Amino acid sequence: MGSITLRKVSKSFGATQVIPPLDLEINDGEFVVFVGPSGCGKSTLLRLIAGLEDVSSGMIEIDGADATLTPPAKRGLAMVFQSYALYPHMSVRRNIAFPLKMAGVDAKVAEEKVTAAASVLNLTDYLERKPGQLSGGQRQRVAIGRAIVREPKAFLFDEPLSNLDAALRVNMRLEISELHQDLATTMIYVTHDQVEAMTMADKIVVLRAGYIEQVGSPLELYNNPANRFVAGFIGSPKMNFIEGESAARHKAHAIGIRPEHCALSAEKVAGAWEGTVEVAEHLGSDTFFHIETADKGVLTVRAIGEFGLRHGDKCWITPDESRIHRFDEDGKTIG
Amino acid sequence: MATQHSRSAARFMISPAVILLLGWMLVPLIMTLYFSFLDYRPLRGIFDCCVGLENYSRFMGSSSFWDSVTTTLSMVGGILAITLVLGVLLSLLLDQPIWGQGIVRILVIAPFFVMPTVSALVWKNMFMNPVNGLLAYLWKFMGLQPIDWLSEMPLFSIIVIVSWQWLPFATLILLTAIQSLDSEQIEAAEMDGAGSLSRFVYIIMPHLARAITVVILIQTIFLLSIFAEIFVTTGGAFGTRTLTYLIYQRIIESQNIGLGSAGGIFAVILANILAIFLMRIVGKNLDA
Ligand SMILES: Nc1ncnc2c1ncn2[C@@H]1O[C@H](COP(=O)(O)OP(=O)(O)OP(=O)(O)O)[C@@H](O)[C@H]1O
Ligand SMILES: [Mg+2]
């Protein structure tokens, strides 16, 4: 069990309201990702759920029971911190066993659970080491181990991978996803990396300045963003936004087209947008072109594989008409 | 910067300071060593060379010597215990966000700036005086017989006075240590179900271990040479004669410089044994 419901939850620090009243439903077993730019209140929201901060108003329900005033230890949630927050003077074994010890679990049972968690997380060889003698990825796993042994109703992760290098991050991302498959426990995961959000989530919650901009599955958000902010935030590289005459032709204040939904041609194509290549970024599998146009600003276009265009070359862009998103003055999507 | 040239220049530049410090330290030490082998009693005009180890055997042979060593150790131990226990509690308290935090912190540090002689006199006359002292009033107010602190429990009284002076030091060091504790660790422990006592035992105390060893080391070095507080309160009477005070009495009151110097050399050895012992502990703690 692990369903969490927020009802009109808000949070203010002094006079500044960081989270305006918001409602959110997290179902049992779901992998929910909070994304948003830095300072938008993701950590604050997670800490409210964890009970590390008191809500200013509203109600938090866990498994249908009001948990607004329940202290963190009693909520049955486990948190993995960005800094891992391992206890530096305890061995890995004692770190993982700490929540069990606090819960008064029998030493033998605790030992079995620690051993089981360690083997799941490949930590068996490191059990006697101190956290200071571990690599970043191993510390991360210890932090996760400490969370697993409690068999919580839900896991809370606050940017757990942001201190790792790119390769390790991809690895750990997979491991966490696998863990979710195995445990089928609710997980709430905070990140500002939209790739992590897209790859891991069942449900993404996009936040901006404390407001929920949109909630949905990764593909829903990708295909049908509710507004310009979500459209720009989800997807990499970023969606191109074009205002002015081309937008007016689509009866919108602005239109958006993703780099992967544009066809590029080195020869003149009727009705295509003309431009000059500024920069070509070669990734091997793809090439991203930044193309200067006369009336639409700089557009990003993705071409598959190598594409023989270089700086200064003329080119023509044909957008996929069915993939054009239209936005009104307020940035809302026009349906 | 660290070229051969700049390094030798640096050595040359600091040499005056090093030579001065060495001289400062070595000259008195060698003089003490030298005197400790003489029968030197200036008031009686005695200056006999080379009495061998007689001064040492006489100094250590007297019953007051072992008494003074125990007094010294129990005084240092008592002060350490009081300053550490209260220091930990006080630093925990000062770490809480309270109104007027800045002023409270300055007030807590204040005793450290009071000269030892002054603070001992203030305690002696304003607090511990059996007739006019504040404590006497307090005792009378509670209907009890006032205590003559400095003659009834002299060692304890001196421990209290010196603890009062050194508490700010311990508090300050421990406070900075507590403030350097990652708040996420405390939060993690909170989520792991640790109550405030468990958090203190399992998270805060281990974190403070290093700071505590540093406090013990530094305080021990300074406390071994307590003098002023004893001088102005009991004058070494009633079992408050520490090693330092005994040496003082031998030299000034008995005017026996040879005997006192032998005691001085023994004090140096004792301090070094303690220091090596403590450094070991600190070193072990700092490695972890
Ligand atoms: N204790 C606090 N007191 C006052 N303001 C705070 C406090 N904690 C957070 N804030 C403010 O709340 C806002 C949201 O902070 P939060 O830490 O939730 O951001 P975030 O989305 O997690 O950002 P990041 O991605 O950088 O971690 C920020 O503007 C921050 O300045
Ligand atoms: Mg954050």
XYZ file of C-alpha atoms and ligand atoms in Angstrom:
655
model
C 0.000 0.000 0.000
C 1.267 3.430 -0.698
C -1.178 5.937 -2.066
C -0.598 9.563 -1.200
C -3.074 12.371 -1.655
C -2.370 16.063 -1.238
C -5.388 18.290 -0.682
C -4.924 22.047 -0.997
C -1.441 21.717 0.456
C 0.475 24.991 0.648
C 3.740 26.056 2.187
C 5.067 29.489 3.061
C 8.411 30.405 4.545
C 7.624 33.587 6.414
C 5.869 35.851 3.978
C 6.955 34.085 0.801
C 4.644 31.429 -0.470
C 6.752 28.691 -2.012
C 3.927 26.247 -2.713
C 0.502 27.723 -3.448
C -2.383 25.403 -2.554
C -2.125 22.333 -4.762
C -3.890 19.018 -5.171
C -2.141 15.860 -6.213
C -3.031 12.198 -6.308
C -0.312 9.540 -6.218
C -1.544 5.992 -6.668
C -0.165 2.881 -5.056
C 2.861 1.483 -6.897
C 3.296 4.459 -9.159
C 6.649 5.967 -10.101
C 5.985 9.687 -9.930
C 8.591 12.220 -10.960
C 8.518 15.877 -9.930
C 10.352 18.000 -12.477
C 10.818 21.681 -12.805
C 13.490 24.333 -12.948
C 15.714 25.043 -9.955
C 13.940 26.702 -7.047
C 10.433 25.761 -8.164
C 9.677 23.967 -4.916
C 10.283 20.311 -5.777
C 12.355 19.582 -2.696
C 9.952 21.521 -0.524
C 7.018 19.488 -1.809
C 8.911 16.246 -1.164
C 9.850 17.355 2.329
C 6.217 18.214 3.016
C 5.245 14.701 2.036
C 8.072 13.278 4.147
C 6.997 15.350 7.121
C 10.312 17.162 7.429
C 8.465 20.447 6.914
C 5.064 21.326 8.307
C 2.394 22.306 5.813
C 1.084 25.859 6.108
C -2.393 24.708 5.167
C -4.072 21.724 3.571
C -4.017 18.035 4.211
C -1.783 15.091 3.375
C -3.342 11.644 3.272
C -1.327 8.457 3.197
C -3.317 5.315 2.409
C -6.487 7.259 2.984
C -5.579 8.273 6.531
C -4.853 11.860 7.463
C -1.099 12.122 8.025
C -0.761 15.896 8.061
C 0.426 16.014 11.658
C 2.107 12.614 11.777
C 5.833 12.857 12.561
C 8.164 11.696 9.744
C 9.138 8.422 11.384
C 5.513 7.348 11.682
C 4.546 8.017 8.078
C 6.188 4.846 6.861
C 8.061 6.632 4.091
C 11.763 6.332 3.326
C 13.823 9.113 1.840
C 17.042 9.100 -0.139
C 18.763 12.453 0.129
C 20.747 14.277 -2.516
C 23.827 14.218 -0.276
C 22.982 10.585 0.657
C 23.141 11.620 4.352
C 24.922 8.416 5.341
C 26.138 8.237 8.921
C 29.899 8.671 8.433
C 31.052 6.917 11.592
C 29.012 3.762 11.013
C 29.973 0.920 8.723
C 27.805 0.228 5.703
C 26.230 -2.647 7.613
C 25.315 -0.455 10.551
C 24.079 2.298 8.253
C 21.665 -0.042 6.539
C 20.634 -1.623 9.828
C 20.057 1.709 11.562
C 16.327 2.090 10.797
C 15.751 -1.504 11.905
C 17.639 -0.901 15.120
C 15.545 2.200 15.766
C 12.393 0.203 15.122
C 13.553 -2.328 17.708
C 13.733 -5.180 15.202
C 15.372 -8.349 16.493
C 19.110 -8.363 15.711
C 18.982 -11.650 13.823
C 16.062 -10.599 11.647
C 17.775 -7.275 11.002
C 20.951 -9.077 9.988
C 19.036 -11.155 7.448
C 17.347 -8.108 5.983
C 20.631 -6.231 5.703
C 22.239 -9.195 3.966
C 19.323 -9.468 1.562
C 19.371 -5.750 0.758
C 23.127 -5.826 0.307
C 22.949 -8.643 -2.182
C 20.206 -6.891 -4.170
C 22.344 -3.753 -4.328
C 25.736 -5.478 -4.873
C 27.050 -4.169 -1.591
C 27.998 -7.481 -0.006
C 31.741 -6.857 -0.341
C 31.546 -3.424 1.218
C 29.508 -4.087 4.330
C 32.378 -3.457 6.733
C 33.551 -0.240 5.097
C 32.788 3.261 6.233
C 30.886 5.536 3.819
C 34.034 7.621 3.354
C 35.717 4.641 1.721
C 33.047 4.194 -0.953
C 32.586 5.681 -4.402
C 29.661 7.969 -5.145
C 27.632 5.210 -6.781
C 28.230 2.834 -3.894
C 27.193 5.473 -1.377
C 24.063 5.995 -3.404
C 23.321 2.301 -3.162
C 23.886 2.298 0.587
C 21.403 5.148 0.904
C 18.910 3.150 -1.138
C 19.666 0.063 0.962
C 18.909 1.979 4.110
C 15.570 2.919 2.570
C 14.688 -0.584 1.338
C 15.162 -2.471 4.612
C 12.371 -0.498 6.203
C 9.922 -1.821 3.617
C 8.320 1.604 3.401
C 4.971 2.464 1.875
C 6.748 4.793 -0.510
C 10.251 5.893 -1.395
C 11.112 9.552 -1.720
C 14.158 10.459 -3.771
C 15.523 14.002 -3.878
C 17.766 14.341 -6.915
C 19.610 11.172 -5.964
C 21.757 11.052 -9.078
C 22.854 14.643 -9.392
C 26.241 14.017 -7.758
C 27.168 11.180 -10.110
C 28.955 11.312 -13.438
C 26.991 10.860 -16.644
C 27.749 7.171 -17.222
C 27.017 6.170 -13.638
C 23.835 8.194 -13.722
C 22.514 6.157 -16.638
C 23.394 2.971 -14.736
C 21.787 4.006 -11.493
C 18.741 5.206 -13.385
C 18.287 1.698 -14.706
C 18.912 0.167 -11.298
C 16.300 2.354 -9.660
C 13.819 1.532 -12.417
C 14.527 -2.186 -11.937
C 14.116 -1.806 -8.202
C 10.740 -0.259 -8.818
C 9.744 -3.182 -11.043
C 10.833 -5.660 -8.343
C 9.374 -3.947 -5.297
C 6.333 -2.399 -6.954
C 6.393 0.222 -4.210
C 5.305 3.797 -4.778
C 8.255 6.020 -5.599
C 8.391 9.788 -5.725
C 11.422 11.073 -7.461
C 12.580 14.664 -7.713
C 14.827 15.780 -10.527
C 15.428 18.732 -12.759
C 16.726 16.485 -15.498
C 13.930 15.923 -17.976
C 15.685 12.859 -19.425
C 15.478 11.149 -16.024
C 11.860 12.180 -15.802
C 10.977 10.848 -19.253
C 12.815 7.544 -18.875
C 11.743 6.571 -15.375
C 8.310 7.974 -14.719
C 4.866 6.445 -14.860
C 3.605 9.913 -14.129
C 5.383 13.231 -14.425
C 4.409 16.276 -12.396
C 5.776 19.449 -13.963
C 6.177 22.247 -11.439
C 6.835 25.913 -11.959
C 7.131 28.317 -9.038
C 5.176 25.887 -6.871
C 2.306 25.516 -9.344
C 1.591 22.212 -11.011
C 1.703 22.966 -14.721
C 0.704 19.516 -15.896
C 0.437 15.952 -14.677
C 0.596 13.040 -17.065
C 2.524 10.134 -18.489
C 5.796 11.009 -20.238
C 4.310 10.554 -23.703
C 1.186 12.535 -22.867
C 3.389 15.420 -21.821
C 5.521 15.018 -24.908
C 2.661 14.775 -27.354
C 0.094 17.028 -25.715
C 1.774 19.607 -23.530
C -0.802 21.749 -21.764
C 1.141 24.930 -22.268
C 4.248 26.502 -23.634
C 6.249 25.950 -20.432
C 5.679 22.204 -20.417
C 6.267 22.033 -24.160
C 9.609 23.744 -23.704
C 10.593 21.777 -20.630
C 9.879 18.271 -21.896
C 11.910 17.054 -24.832
C 15.529 17.471 -25.730
C 16.637 19.497 -27.532
C 14.033 22.064 -26.634
C 11.003 22.729 -28.808
C 11.322 25.644 -31.253
C 8.863 28.454 -30.654
C 7.935 30.799 -33.457
C 5.853 33.924 -33.043
C 4.649 36.477 -35.539
C 3.484 35.943 -39.073
C 4.047 32.158 -39.309
C 2.160 31.707 -36.044
C -0.661 33.944 -37.215
C -1.056 31.750 -40.273
C -1.878 28.914 -37.839
C -4.292 31.215 -35.989
C -2.121 31.226 -32.860
C 0.011 33.644 -30.870
C 2.931 31.243 -31.079
C 3.564 27.885 -32.605
C 5.990 25.209 -31.479
C 7.703 22.478 -33.415
C 10.104 19.936 -32.005
C 13.548 19.599 -33.625
C 12.795 15.973 -34.463
C 9.613 16.905 -36.311
C 11.346 19.007 -38.948
C 12.696 17.684 -42.226
C 15.883 19.269 -43.457
C 16.936 19.609 -47.045
C 19.963 21.060 -48.746
C 17.914 21.896 -51.849
C 15.121 24.378 -52.171
C 11.732 22.884 -51.268
C 8.488 24.641 -52.036
C 6.843 26.107 -48.929
C 9.827 25.313 -46.691
C 11.495 27.771 -44.294
C 14.815 29.010 -45.573
C 17.824 29.383 -43.297
C 21.571 29.242 -42.847
C 23.396 26.723 -40.709
C 25.037 28.409 -37.708
C 26.298 25.453 -35.712
C 26.180 21.716 -36.324
C 26.441 19.456 -33.265
C 27.518 15.957 -34.242
C 26.461 13.246 -31.825
C 27.136 10.390 -34.239
C 23.645 8.980 -34.139
C 22.120 12.394 -34.734
C 23.172 15.823 -35.766
C 21.582 18.917 -34.255
C 21.625 21.960 -36.498
C 21.131 25.461 -35.190
C 19.744 27.332 -38.156
C 19.411 31.071 -38.504
C 16.273 32.126 -40.332
C 15.265 35.522 -41.578
C 11.973 35.958 -39.708
C 11.749 33.043 -37.234
C 14.911 33.408 -35.199
C 17.268 30.498 -34.569
C 15.659 27.080 -35.001
C 17.030 23.735 -33.854
C 16.589 20.807 -36.190
C 17.508 17.209 -35.619
C 18.739 15.100 -38.502
C 19.399 11.396 -38.207
C 23.004 10.320 -38.650
C 25.427 12.524 -40.506
C 23.996 15.222 -42.702
C 26.430 16.937 -45.022
C 25.692 20.531 -44.015
C 28.253 22.854 -42.504
C 28.442 26.319 -41.058
C 27.203 28.898 -43.544
C 25.379 26.430 -45.815
C 21.894 27.304 -46.982
C 19.134 24.857 -46.091
C 15.379 24.455 -46.095
C 13.246 23.255 -43.190
C 9.904 21.521 -43.683
C 7.945 21.180 -40.421
C 5.592 18.240 -39.957
C 2.258 20.123 -40.034
C 0.501 17.512 -37.874
C 3.105 17.971 -35.141
C 2.812 21.728 -34.807
C 1.672 22.890 -31.368
C -0.291 26.121 -31.141
C -0.276 28.470 -28.130
C -2.324 31.543 -27.255
C -1.098 34.801 -25.659
C -1.055 33.238 -22.165
C 1.007 30.321 -23.383
C -1.929 27.887 -23.176
C -2.195 25.191 -25.806
C -4.971 25.756 -28.337
C -6.694 22.399 -28.698
C 55.904 30.133 -5.457
C 57.490 27.025 -4.039
C 60.699 27.205 -5.985
C 64.021 26.220 -4.439
C 64.916 29.861 -4.196
C 61.723 31.061 -2.539
C 61.845 28.191 -0.088
C 65.349 28.960 1.131
C 64.406 32.619 1.298
C 61.414 31.681 3.408
C 63.575 29.625 5.726
C 65.954 32.523 6.109
C 63.118 34.917 6.838
C 61.498 32.804 9.548
C 64.770 31.844 11.206
C 64.785 34.807 13.644
C 61.382 33.783 14.945
C 62.370 30.137 15.222
C 65.640 30.955 16.966
C 63.873 33.294 19.376
C 61.223 30.706 20.194
C 63.783 27.967 20.625
C 65.850 30.155 22.907
C 62.768 31.158 24.813
C 61.923 27.546 25.397
C 65.349 25.966 25.702
C 67.116 28.440 27.979
C 64.664 28.117 30.898
C 64.411 24.376 30.391
C 68.182 23.899 30.479
C 68.522 26.251 33.444
C 65.871 24.270 35.318
C 67.635 21.058 34.477
C 70.906 22.545 35.647
C 69.458 23.847 38.943
C 67.802 20.529 39.624
C 71.231 18.987 40.094
C 72.412 21.676 42.539
C 71.833 22.289 46.196
C 70.859 25.911 45.664
C 69.272 27.797 48.564
C 70.002 31.495 47.962
C 68.727 32.846 51.304
C 71.105 30.619 53.203
C 73.864 31.310 50.753
C 74.165 27.666 49.789
C 75.240 26.915 46.233
C 76.664 23.396 46.131
C 77.417 21.858 42.829
C 76.446 18.425 41.781
C 74.343 16.744 44.397
C 73.325 14.218 41.797
C 69.768 12.924 41.962
C 69.300 13.856 45.579
C 66.844 16.657 44.764
C 64.758 14.247 42.734
C 64.647 11.572 45.380
C 63.805 14.120 48.043
C 61.088 15.759 45.993
C 59.431 12.506 45.089
C 60.100 10.936 48.437
C 58.027 13.442 50.371
C 54.442 12.502 51.073
C 53.190 15.815 49.714
C 54.468 14.872 46.274
C 52.088 11.988 45.624
C 49.259 13.934 47.205
C 49.922 16.771 44.818
C 49.931 14.432 41.812
C 46.555 12.977 42.801
C 45.199 16.448 43.494
C 46.391 17.628 40.089
C 44.865 14.686 38.290
C 41.544 14.855 40.104
C 41.351 18.599 39.583
C 42.057 18.307 35.848
C 39.726 15.343 35.554
C 36.915 17.078 37.418
C 37.196 20.235 35.368
C 37.272 18.253 32.122
C 34.192 16.288 33.124
C 32.204 19.376 34.094
C 33.202 21.482 31.083
C 32.524 18.658 28.644
C 29.133 17.645 29.980
C 27.901 21.211 30.380
C 29.657 22.252 27.155
C 27.805 19.638 25.125
C 24.468 20.568 26.669
C 25.068 24.285 26.285
C 26.195 23.993 22.688
C 23.105 21.932 21.869
C 21.040 24.695 23.406
C 22.869 27.496 21.623
C 22.461 25.703 18.320
C 18.689 26.092 18.581
C 17.284 29.153 16.879
C 16.439 31.357 19.850
C 15.620 35.016 20.156
C 18.697 37.170 20.824
C 21.061 34.398 19.806
C 23.965 36.726 19.083
C 23.856 38.358 22.498
C 23.445 35.058 24.315
C 26.486 33.680 22.534
C 28.610 36.660 23.517
C 27.441 36.341 27.116
C 28.387 32.695 27.136
C 31.881 33.466 25.902
C 32.411 36.309 28.372
C 33.917 34.334 31.309
C 36.809 33.353 29.089
C 37.907 36.980 28.911
C 38.042 37.450 32.676
C 41.507 37.095 34.160
C 41.897 33.965 36.323
C 42.889 35.960 39.406
C 39.911 38.237 39.039
C 37.390 35.485 38.468
C 38.736 33.452 41.387
C 38.490 36.501 43.671
C 34.989 37.248 42.450
C 33.926 33.699 43.191
C 35.680 33.676 46.520
C 34.220 36.930 47.787
C 30.919 37.284 46.006
C 29.675 33.725 45.800
C 31.481 31.443 48.199
C 31.963 33.706 51.188
C 30.146 31.967 54.063
C 28.794 35.268 55.438
C 28.235 37.625 52.548
C 28.372 35.336 49.546
C 25.399 34.907 47.251
C 25.454 31.179 47.799
C 25.326 31.744 51.558
C 22.225 33.897 51.062
C 20.710 31.232 48.879
C 21.374 28.580 51.485
C 19.913 30.767 54.221
C 16.907 31.498 52.033
C 16.308 27.776 51.759
C 16.688 27.466 55.510
C 20.010 25.679 55.359
C 23.292 26.265 57.130
C 25.587 28.240 54.745
C 28.631 26.332 53.607
C 32.142 27.670 53.885
C 32.938 26.446 50.449
C 36.651 27.057 50.308
C 37.446 25.317 53.587
C 34.777 22.624 53.618
C 35.052 21.487 50.032
C 38.070 23.362 48.698
C 38.965 21.067 45.807
C 35.405 21.040 44.524
C 35.180 24.823 44.847
C 38.306 25.351 42.792
C 37.049 22.871 40.214
C 33.831 24.894 39.965
C 35.692 28.181 39.583
C 38.029 26.905 36.880
C 35.206 25.073 35.115
C 33.323 28.336 34.936
C 36.308 29.888 33.185
C 36.830 27.061 30.737
C 33.227 26.240 29.949
C 33.051 28.929 27.225
C 36.034 27.430 25.471
C 34.523 23.944 25.422
C 31.124 25.315 24.431
C 32.543 27.338 21.584
C 34.499 24.460 20.074
C 31.579 22.058 20.482
C 29.124 24.585 19.072
C 31.120 24.993 15.869
C 31.306 21.205 15.640
C 27.546 20.856 16.044
C 26.950 23.530 13.457
C 29.093 21.632 10.983
C 26.825 18.589 11.266
C 24.965 18.067 8.012
C 21.300 18.775 8.737
C 20.316 16.098 6.229
C 21.923 13.502 8.493
C 19.679 14.545 11.325
C 16.682 14.505 9.009
C 17.645 11.093 7.695
C 17.875 9.799 11.249
C 14.513 11.357 11.973
C 12.984 9.541 9.008
C 14.700 6.346 10.129
C 12.701 6.568 13.315
C 15.359 7.851 15.704
C 13.926 9.889 18.565
C 15.797 12.881 19.916
C 17.758 10.793 22.423
C 18.775 8.246 19.783
C 19.749 11.058 17.443
C 21.938 12.475 20.169
C 23.577 9.156 20.982
C 24.018 7.782 17.475
C 24.484 10.856 15.317
C 25.478 13.920 17.322
C 27.873 12.364 19.841
C 29.963 10.472 17.269
C 30.112 13.653 15.228
C 31.365 15.523 18.296
C 34.009 12.929 19.170
C 36.812 14.776 17.430
C 35.904 18.133 18.892
C 35.737 16.547 22.338
C 39.216 15.072 22.024
C 40.550 18.429 20.894
C 38.933 20.111 23.896
C 40.397 17.480 26.230
C 43.866 17.892 24.761
C 43.993 21.662 24.873
C 42.343 21.986 28.274
C 44.600 19.374 29.856
C 47.689 21.218 28.710
C 46.447 24.469 30.197
C 44.866 23.003 33.318
C 48.029 21.213 34.407
C 49.482 24.621 35.185
C 46.577 26.149 37.133
C 48.049 28.464 39.684
C 46.326 31.794 40.174
C 42.992 30.291 41.220
C 44.661 28.268 43.973
C 46.901 31.093 45.052
C 44.095 33.584 45.679
C 41.588 31.155 47.180
C 43.085 28.480 49.412
C 46.754 29.173 49.030
C 47.347 25.480 48.582
C 45.793 24.521 51.884
C 43.127 21.871 52.544
C 44.381 19.416 49.950
C 44.355 21.754 46.998
C 48.093 21.665 46.510
C 48.692 20.682 42.922
C 52.066 19.802 41.496
C 52.483 23.293 40.119
C 51.644 24.756 43.472
C 53.990 22.415 45.322
C 56.867 23.484 43.082
C 56.013 27.101 43.735
C 56.093 26.479 47.486
C 59.396 24.677 47.313
C 61.025 27.493 45.406
C 59.460 30.602 46.895
C 58.411 29.582 50.381
C 61.179 27.130 51.191
C 63.625 29.024 49.016
C 64.994 25.725 47.751
C 65.615 26.255 44.067
C 67.303 22.917 43.492
C 64.379 20.959 44.936
C 61.784 23.015 43.081
C 63.628 22.606 39.805
C 63.634 18.847 40.215
C 59.859 19.065 40.677
C 59.641 21.269 37.604
C 61.451 18.692 35.517
C 59.094 16.023 36.814
C 56.114 18.206 35.875
C 57.496 18.594 32.367
C 57.825 14.824 32.083
C 54.305 14.268 33.433
C 52.856 16.810 31.004
C 54.658 15.168 28.126
C 53.470 11.703 29.061
C 49.916 13.004 29.202
C 50.354 14.904 25.952
C 51.705 11.885 24.076
C 48.913 9.766 25.469
C 46.281 12.325 24.441
C 47.837 12.924 21.047
C 47.535 9.203 20.371
C 43.823 9.314 21.135
C 43.295 12.489 19.149
C 45.327 11.143 16.252
C 43.219 8.000 16.207
C 40.060 10.053 16.303
C 41.219 12.459 13.633
C 42.081 9.631 11.270
C 38.626 8.099 11.288
N 13.903 27.141 4.764
C 13.575 28.006 3.798
N 13.328 29.290 4.092
C 12.979 30.176 3.136
N 12.856 29.864 1.837
C 13.096 28.601 1.474
C 13.471 27.601 2.429
N 13.638 26.435 1.773
C 13.398 26.694 0.479
N 13.070 27.991 0.284
C 12.704 28.618 -0.985
O 11.708 27.843 -1.575
C 11.869 27.764 -2.971
C 11.834 26.334 -3.413
O 12.938 25.657 -2.866
P 13.213 24.150 -3.178
O 14.398 23.738 -2.401
O 11.982 23.364 -2.974
O 13.571 24.186 -4.721
P 13.886 22.994 -5.701
O 12.796 22.951 -6.684
O 14.164 21.766 -4.929
O 15.204 23.500 -6.423
P 16.512 22.679 -6.838
O 16.210 22.000 -8.116
O 17.519 23.758 -7.023
O 16.838 21.760 -5.726
C 13.175 28.465 -3.293
O 12.874 29.719 -3.847
C 13.839 28.625 -1.959
O 14.566 29.823 -1.914
Mg 15.958 20.628 -4.426
